[in-house]
Short mmCIF file of C-alpha atoms in Angstrom, two decimals:
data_model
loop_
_atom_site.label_atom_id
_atom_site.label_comp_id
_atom_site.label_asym_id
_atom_site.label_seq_id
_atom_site.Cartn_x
_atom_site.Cartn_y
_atom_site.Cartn_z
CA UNK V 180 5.71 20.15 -37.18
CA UNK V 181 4.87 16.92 -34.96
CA UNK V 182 1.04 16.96 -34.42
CA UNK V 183 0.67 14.27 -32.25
CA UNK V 184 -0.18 14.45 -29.00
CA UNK V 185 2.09 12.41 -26.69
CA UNK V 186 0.45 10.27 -23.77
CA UNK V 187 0.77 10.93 -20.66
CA UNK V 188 1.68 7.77 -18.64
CA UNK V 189 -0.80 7.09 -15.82
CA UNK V 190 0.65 5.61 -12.45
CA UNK V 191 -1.54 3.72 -10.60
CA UNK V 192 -3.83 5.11 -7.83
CA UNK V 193 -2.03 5.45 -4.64
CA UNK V 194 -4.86 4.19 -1.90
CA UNK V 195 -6.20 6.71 0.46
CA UNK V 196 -5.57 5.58 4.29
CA UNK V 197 -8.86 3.95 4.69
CA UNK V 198 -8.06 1.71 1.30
CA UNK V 199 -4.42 1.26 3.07
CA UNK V 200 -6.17 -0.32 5.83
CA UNK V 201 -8.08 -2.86 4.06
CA UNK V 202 -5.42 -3.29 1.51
CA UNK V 203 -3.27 -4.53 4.80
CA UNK V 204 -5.68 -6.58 5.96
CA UNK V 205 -5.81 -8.43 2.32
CA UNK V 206 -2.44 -8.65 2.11
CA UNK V 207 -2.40 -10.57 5.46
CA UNK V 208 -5.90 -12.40 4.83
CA UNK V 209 -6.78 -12.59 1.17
CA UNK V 210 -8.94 -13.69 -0.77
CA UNK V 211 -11.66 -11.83 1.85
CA UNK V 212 -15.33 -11.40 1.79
CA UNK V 213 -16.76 -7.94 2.27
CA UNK V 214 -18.34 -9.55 6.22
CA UNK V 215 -14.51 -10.57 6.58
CA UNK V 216 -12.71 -7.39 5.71
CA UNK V 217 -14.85 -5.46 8.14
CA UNK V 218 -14.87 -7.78 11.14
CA UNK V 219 -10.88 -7.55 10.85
CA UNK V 220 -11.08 -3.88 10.12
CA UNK V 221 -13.89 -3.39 13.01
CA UNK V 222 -13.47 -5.86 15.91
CA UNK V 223 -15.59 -3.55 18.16
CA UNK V 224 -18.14 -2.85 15.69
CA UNK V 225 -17.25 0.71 14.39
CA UNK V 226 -18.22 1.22 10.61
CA UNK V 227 -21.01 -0.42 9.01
CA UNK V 228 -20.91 -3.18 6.69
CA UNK V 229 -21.68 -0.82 4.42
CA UNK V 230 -18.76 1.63 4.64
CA UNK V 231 -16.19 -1.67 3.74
CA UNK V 232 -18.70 -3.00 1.09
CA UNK V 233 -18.56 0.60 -0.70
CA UNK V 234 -14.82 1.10 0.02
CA UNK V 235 -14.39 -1.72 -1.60
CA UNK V 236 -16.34 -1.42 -4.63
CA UNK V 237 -14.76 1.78 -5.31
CA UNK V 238 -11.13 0.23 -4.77
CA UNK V 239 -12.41 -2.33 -7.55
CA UNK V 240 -13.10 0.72 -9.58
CA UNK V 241 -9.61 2.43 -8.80
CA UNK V 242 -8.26 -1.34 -9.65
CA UNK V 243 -6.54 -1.35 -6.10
CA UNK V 244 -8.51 -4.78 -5.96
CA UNK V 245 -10.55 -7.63 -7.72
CA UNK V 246 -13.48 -8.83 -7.41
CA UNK V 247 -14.80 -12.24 -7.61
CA UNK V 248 -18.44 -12.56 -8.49
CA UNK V 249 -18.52 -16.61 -8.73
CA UNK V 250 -19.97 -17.70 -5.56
CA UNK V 251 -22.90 -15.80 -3.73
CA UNK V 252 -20.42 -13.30 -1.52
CA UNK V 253 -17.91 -11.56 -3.58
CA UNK V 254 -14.16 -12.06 -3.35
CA UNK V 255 -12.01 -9.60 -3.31
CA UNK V 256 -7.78 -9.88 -3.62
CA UNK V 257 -5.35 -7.12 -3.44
CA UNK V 258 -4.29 -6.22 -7.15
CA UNK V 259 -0.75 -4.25 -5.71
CA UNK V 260 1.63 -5.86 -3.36
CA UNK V 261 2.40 -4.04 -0.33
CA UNK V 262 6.11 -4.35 -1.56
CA UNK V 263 5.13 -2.28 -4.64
CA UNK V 264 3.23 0.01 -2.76
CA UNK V 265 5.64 0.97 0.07
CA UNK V 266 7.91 1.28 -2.76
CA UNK V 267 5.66 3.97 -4.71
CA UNK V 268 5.13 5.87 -1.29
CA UNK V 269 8.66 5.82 0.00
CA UNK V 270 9.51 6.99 -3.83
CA UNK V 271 6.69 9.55 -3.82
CA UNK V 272 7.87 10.78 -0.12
CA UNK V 273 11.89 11.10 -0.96
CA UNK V 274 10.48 13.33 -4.32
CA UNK V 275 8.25 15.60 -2.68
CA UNK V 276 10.04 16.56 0.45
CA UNK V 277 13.77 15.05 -0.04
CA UNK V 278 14.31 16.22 -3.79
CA UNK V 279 14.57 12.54 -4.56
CA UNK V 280 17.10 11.84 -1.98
CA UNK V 281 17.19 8.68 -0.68
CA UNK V 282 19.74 9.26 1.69
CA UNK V 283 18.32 12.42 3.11
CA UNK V 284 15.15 10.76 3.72
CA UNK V 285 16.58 7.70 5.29
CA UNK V 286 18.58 10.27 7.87
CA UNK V 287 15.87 12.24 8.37
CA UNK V 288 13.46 8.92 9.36
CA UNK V 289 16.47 7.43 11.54
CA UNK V 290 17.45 10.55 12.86
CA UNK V 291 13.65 11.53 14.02
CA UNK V 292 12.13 7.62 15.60
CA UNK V 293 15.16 7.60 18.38
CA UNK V 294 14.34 4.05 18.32
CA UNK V 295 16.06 2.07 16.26
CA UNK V 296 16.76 -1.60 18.06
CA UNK V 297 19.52 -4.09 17.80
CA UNK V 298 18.16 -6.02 15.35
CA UNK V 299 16.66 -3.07 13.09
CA UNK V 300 20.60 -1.53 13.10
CA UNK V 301 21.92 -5.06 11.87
CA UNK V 302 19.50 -4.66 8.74
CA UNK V 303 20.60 -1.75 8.44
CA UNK V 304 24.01 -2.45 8.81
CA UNK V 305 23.68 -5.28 5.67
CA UNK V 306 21.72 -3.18 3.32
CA UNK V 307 24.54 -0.13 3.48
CA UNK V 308 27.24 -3.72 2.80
CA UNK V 309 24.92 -5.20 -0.31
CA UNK V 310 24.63 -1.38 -1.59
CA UNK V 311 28.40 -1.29 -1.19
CA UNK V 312 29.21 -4.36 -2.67
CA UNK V 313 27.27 -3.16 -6.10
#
């Protein structure tokens, strides 16, 4: 009998939508202080300082983030790409509601917006050619 215990592999934290949002905003503007997440995140003044500083320290925690504790504000970068995490979401959507369909997920999201412009259907168009041509 095999007694040992086999690992689970752990995938990374997928962010809640408030950690979205200020992962998007260090994706576009990174590295960031806490003051300049939160002005970008609150241009009218909504949340306190407080609410990004503590988002943030717990996204270091999740290790959505880094921190850099050199200089007298902290630093903080995205630690995912938001490549890797539209990815993981678009993966995690076509599993749980598609059956892992790709295709039924991609009708479903084209079928439903109504909008799909000119230059959206070209991409479109040359993704079905390159997934052709493999």
């Amino acid at each position: 009998m095999n007694n040992t215990k086999s690992k689970k592999v752990q995938s990374p934290p997928r962010p809640t939508p408030a950690e979205l949002a200020i992962l998007r905003v260090l994706w576009v503007q990174q590295p960031a202080t806490v003051r300049e997440v939160h002005e970008l995140l609150n241009p009218d003044g909504g949340n306190s300082y407080t609410t990004t500083l503590k988002m943030l320290q717990i996204m270091t925690d999740k290790g959505l983030v880094v921190r850099d504790t050199g200089q007298r504000a902290h630093i903080y970068r995205a630690n995912c790409t938001q490549q890797n995490e539209r990815r993981a979401f678009v993966t995690d959507l076509a599993n749980r509601l598609f059956d892992g369909s790709a295709t039924q997920l991609a009708l479903q999201a084209l079928g439903q917006s109504g909008r799909v412009d000119a230059e959206e259907l070209e991409e479109i168009k040359k993704l079905i050619q390159r997934l052709e041509a493999d």
